[in-house]
Amino acid sequence: MSDAASILGTMAVADYDPTPLYLRVQEQIKSAVSAGNLKPLEALPGERDIAGAFNVSRVTVRKAIAGLVEQGLLTQRQGSGTFVAAQPQRLEQPLSRLTSFTEDMRLRGLEASVKWLTKTVTLASPDEAMRLSLSPSDKVCRLKRLRLANGVPMAIECATVPVRFLADPDLVTTSLYTVLEANGALPVRALQRLRAANLSASDAALLEVPPGSAALAIDRLSYLENGTPVEFTQSYYRGDTYDFVAELNLRRE
Ligand code: 16G
């Protein structure tokens, strides 16, 4: 048996089965991944081997692979072949605790990292000024970051913080809250709004999911003990990796 056949199994093709061949090849590959015969980040057998194992044309194999790349199950790297995509762990996030991304990941034994998208010091936009109780001449730091857990992209966050709490965005390496705490401005309360969204092509590319994938759009407005707003953050969390969990209590008057 060829390597491809031992990894992907053999494909029984019944004459009366009207399912297009490329879809059947996709099913074989998906089954090999869910059975653990092909692990995350492992290379797929070569196109020629897959075609030989399933007795289909290379064009059919290419079409099957292209579809699975689009669905996010496989990734292709120029010059080095096709791989099973990294499968992020699904994370549960309590809605009642005010934590930072870095802390959330540490509690789960994952390492948080950051890919910077933009960092600027600028005048507050009218919307930011309203939310953060600033005047239009006040300056803010805007930090747009891709947040990763063990190297897997999880969320895109755009945080706006008045310069009186964060003078320079370069002070933040991984954790914004660590710097705010050092500045005596760690938020103690926040209001969060969650809604469903579909990712734009560019956001989906950053999060390494197909364009239009489901996401959770979250706005967080955080406050100091004395009620002063300290951070307004707009984020997109990957819908396939995050469950937000709320605890509800029956209130007896
Ligand atoms: C969380 C917060 C975000 C905050 C960030 C700080 C949500 C939806 N958002 O991701 O508002 O800016 O933590 O994390 O929970 P950091 O200290 O790791 O930069």
XYZ file of C-alpha atoms and ligand atoms in Angstrom:
272
model
C 0.000 0.000 0.000
C 1.349 3.499 -0.800
C 2.016 5.997 1.992
C -0.974 8.054 0.873
C -3.284 5.025 0.985
C -2.104 4.022 4.460
C -2.708 7.561 5.767
C -5.876 8.429 3.887
C -7.392 4.953 3.479
C -8.797 3.630 0.233
C -11.847 5.034 -1.448
C -14.643 2.706 -2.424
C -16.302 4.142 -5.516
C -19.710 2.759 -6.295
C -20.887 3.269 -9.888
C -24.262 4.582 -8.760
C -22.824 7.170 -6.310
C -23.471 10.588 -7.892
C -21.208 12.477 -5.390
C -18.490 14.326 -7.350
C -15.088 12.671 -6.978
C -13.388 15.744 -5.502
C -15.962 15.817 -2.669
C -15.262 12.152 -1.916
C -11.534 12.885 -1.820
C -12.298 15.731 0.610
C -14.265 13.349 2.848
C -11.319 10.915 2.940
C -8.944 13.715 3.960
C -11.365 15.056 6.593
C -11.795 11.546 8.056
C -8.012 11.054 8.192
C -7.716 14.334 10.135
C -10.542 13.558 12.555
C -9.206 10.007 13.096
C -5.791 11.498 13.931
C -4.016 9.758 11.004
C -3.067 13.252 9.866
C -2.226 15.583 12.737
C -2.330 19.411 12.879
C 0.710 20.952 11.099
C 1.537 17.579 9.442
C 2.207 17.547 5.684
C -0.345 15.988 3.368
C 1.003 13.263 1.023
C 1.942 14.623 -2.413
C -0.719 15.299 -5.045
C 0.547 12.488 -7.268
C 0.432 9.942 -4.402
C -3.106 10.925 -3.426
C -4.224 10.678 -7.050
C -2.631 7.204 -7.272
C -4.128 5.985 -3.982
C -7.652 7.011 -4.963
C -7.306 6.340 -8.656
C -8.435 9.839 -9.567
C -6.799 12.578 -11.649
C -4.422 15.137 -10.154
C -6.884 17.827 -11.233
C -9.492 16.221 -8.942
C -7.000 16.099 -6.052
C -6.065 19.752 -6.631
C -9.748 20.769 -6.583
C -10.346 18.792 -3.373
C -7.338 20.394 -1.675
C -8.257 23.907 -2.821
C -11.718 23.438 -1.251
C -10.261 22.284 2.062
C -7.814 25.217 2.084
C -10.796 27.524 1.624
C -12.613 25.791 4.506
C -9.565 26.324 6.732
C -8.757 22.621 7.284
C -5.559 22.738 5.208
C -2.986 25.460 4.569
C -0.570 25.819 1.704
C 2.911 27.246 1.972
C 4.613 28.434 -1.177
C 7.223 25.899 -2.222
C 6.792 23.576 0.752
C 3.452 21.882 0.182
C 0.110 21.398 1.884
C -0.342 20.980 5.639
C -3.126 20.298 8.083
C -3.979 23.678 9.646
C -3.265 24.273 13.328
C -6.453 23.390 15.213
C -6.888 25.893 18.024
C -8.224 24.658 21.304
C -11.774 25.848 22.036
C -11.661 28.193 25.006
C -14.353 29.041 27.511
C -14.299 32.559 28.810
C -16.376 33.547 31.863
C -18.222 36.777 31.190
C -18.178 37.897 34.797
C -14.396 38.234 35.371
C -12.373 41.185 34.213
C -9.131 39.674 32.946
C -6.565 40.493 30.311
C -5.893 38.349 27.268
C -2.405 37.524 28.577
C -3.786 36.430 31.945
C -6.592 34.372 30.341
C -4.057 32.471 28.277
C -1.670 31.969 31.198
C -4.513 30.489 33.301
C -4.993 27.942 30.526
C -1.310 27.100 30.224
C -1.065 28.840 26.844
C 1.463 31.467 25.885
C 0.044 34.783 24.713
C 1.859 36.687 22.010
C 1.180 39.754 19.911
C 1.562 40.704 16.301
C 1.377 44.485 16.076
C -0.854 45.850 13.344
C -0.667 49.574 14.192
C 0.248 51.776 17.137
C -0.344 55.504 17.112
C -0.760 58.517 19.345
C -3.507 60.692 17.934
C -6.417 62.998 18.764
C -9.449 61.132 20.057
C -12.133 60.600 17.413
C -15.551 62.067 18.338
C -16.763 58.549 19.167
C -13.742 57.775 21.366
C -14.021 61.158 23.089
C -17.666 60.440 23.966
C -16.984 56.932 25.262
C -13.841 57.845 27.203
C -15.246 61.155 28.559
C -12.490 63.164 26.825
C -12.511 66.507 25.107
C -11.825 66.494 21.338
C -8.378 68.038 21.937
C -7.278 65.115 24.173
C -4.841 62.590 22.791
C -5.151 58.826 22.908
C -2.955 55.824 22.135
C -4.471 53.418 19.640
C -3.111 49.879 19.698
C -4.251 47.437 17.055
C -2.989 43.935 17.691
C -3.424 40.377 16.548
C -3.576 38.243 19.694
C -2.196 34.715 19.518
C -2.261 31.734 21.881
C 0.647 29.317 21.416
C 1.166 30.922 18.012
C -2.457 30.423 16.842
C -4.312 33.673 15.986
C -7.338 34.118 18.299
C -8.500 37.736 18.118
C -7.931 41.150 16.567
C -8.093 43.925 19.165
C -8.064 47.657 18.691
C -7.638 49.370 22.078
C -7.877 53.117 22.666
C -6.365 54.479 25.898
C -6.099 58.171 26.897
C -2.442 59.320 26.997
C -2.839 60.269 30.652
C -2.959 56.514 31.400
C -0.552 55.356 28.661
C 1.880 57.979 27.426
C 3.498 55.898 24.694
C 2.199 52.743 22.941
C 5.794 51.483 22.716
C 5.628 50.822 26.471
C 3.361 47.858 25.715
C 5.221 44.739 24.644
C 2.728 41.912 25.252
C 0.257 43.019 27.924
C -1.553 46.356 27.971
C -2.999 45.643 31.426
C 0.479 45.041 32.911
C 1.500 48.531 31.782
C -1.764 50.071 33.002
C -1.248 48.386 36.376
C 2.297 49.784 36.594
C 0.802 53.236 35.846
C -1.779 52.804 38.631
C -4.572 52.620 36.040
C -5.640 48.962 36.015
C -9.358 48.814 35.179
C -11.537 47.243 37.874
C -14.894 47.236 36.082
C -15.971 46.964 32.461
C -19.037 46.989 30.283
C -18.934 44.596 27.378
C -21.143 44.299 24.347
C -21.054 41.125 22.237
C -22.577 40.576 18.845
C -22.230 38.104 15.989
C -20.276 39.212 12.930
C -18.811 37.834 9.732
C -15.133 38.558 9.152
C -14.015 40.725 6.249
C -11.499 39.161 3.866
C -8.586 41.051 5.469
C -9.555 40.234 9.082
C -10.170 36.593 8.099
C -6.699 36.431 6.542
C -5.153 37.731 9.792
C -7.073 35.157 11.832
C -6.250 32.434 9.274
C -9.868 31.456 8.647
C -11.920 31.558 5.414
C -13.353 34.993 4.448
C -16.814 35.584 5.902
C -16.232 33.189 8.837
C -18.288 33.726 11.972
C -16.749 35.863 14.707
C -17.730 37.515 17.960
C -17.422 41.277 17.849
C -16.810 42.553 21.374
C -16.628 46.142 22.596
C -15.196 46.641 26.071
C -15.296 49.916 27.979
C -13.252 49.630 31.184
C -13.266 51.903 34.225
C -11.086 52.751 37.192
C -12.450 52.445 40.732
C -13.542 56.110 40.637
C -15.589 55.588 37.467
C -13.122 57.174 35.009
C -13.087 55.296 31.670
C -9.594 53.976 30.948
C -9.860 51.770 27.861
C -12.207 51.312 24.920
C -11.422 48.159 22.945
C -13.097 46.758 19.871
C -12.249 43.137 19.141
C -13.073 40.311 16.793
C -12.711 36.876 18.346
C -12.667 33.787 16.150
C -16.072 32.133 16.424
C -14.560 28.648 16.208
C -12.300 29.101 19.236
C -14.202 31.056 21.871
C -17.236 30.255 24.013
C -18.275 33.081 26.322
C -20.004 31.671 29.379
C -22.215 33.641 31.765
C -23.342 32.488 35.198
C -26.947 33.386 35.978
C -28.448 33.503 39.463
C -32.107 33.589 40.388
C -32.675 36.812 42.295
C -35.022 36.437 45.245
C -36.281 39.753 46.540
C -8.865 41.424 26.753
C -9.889 42.530 26.624
C -9.307 43.807 26.071
C -8.043 44.190 26.784
C -7.058 43.045 26.768
C -5.806 43.360 27.550
C -11.905 41.236 25.975
C -13.022 41.072 25.055
N -11.010 42.190 25.762
O -8.539 40.859 25.542
O -10.275 44.829 26.246
O -7.440 45.312 26.176
O -7.656 41.900 27.367
O -4.960 42.248 27.431
O -11.829 40.505 26.925
P -3.396 42.333 27.572
O -3.108 42.877 28.949
O -2.922 40.946 27.380
O -2.897 43.277 26.507
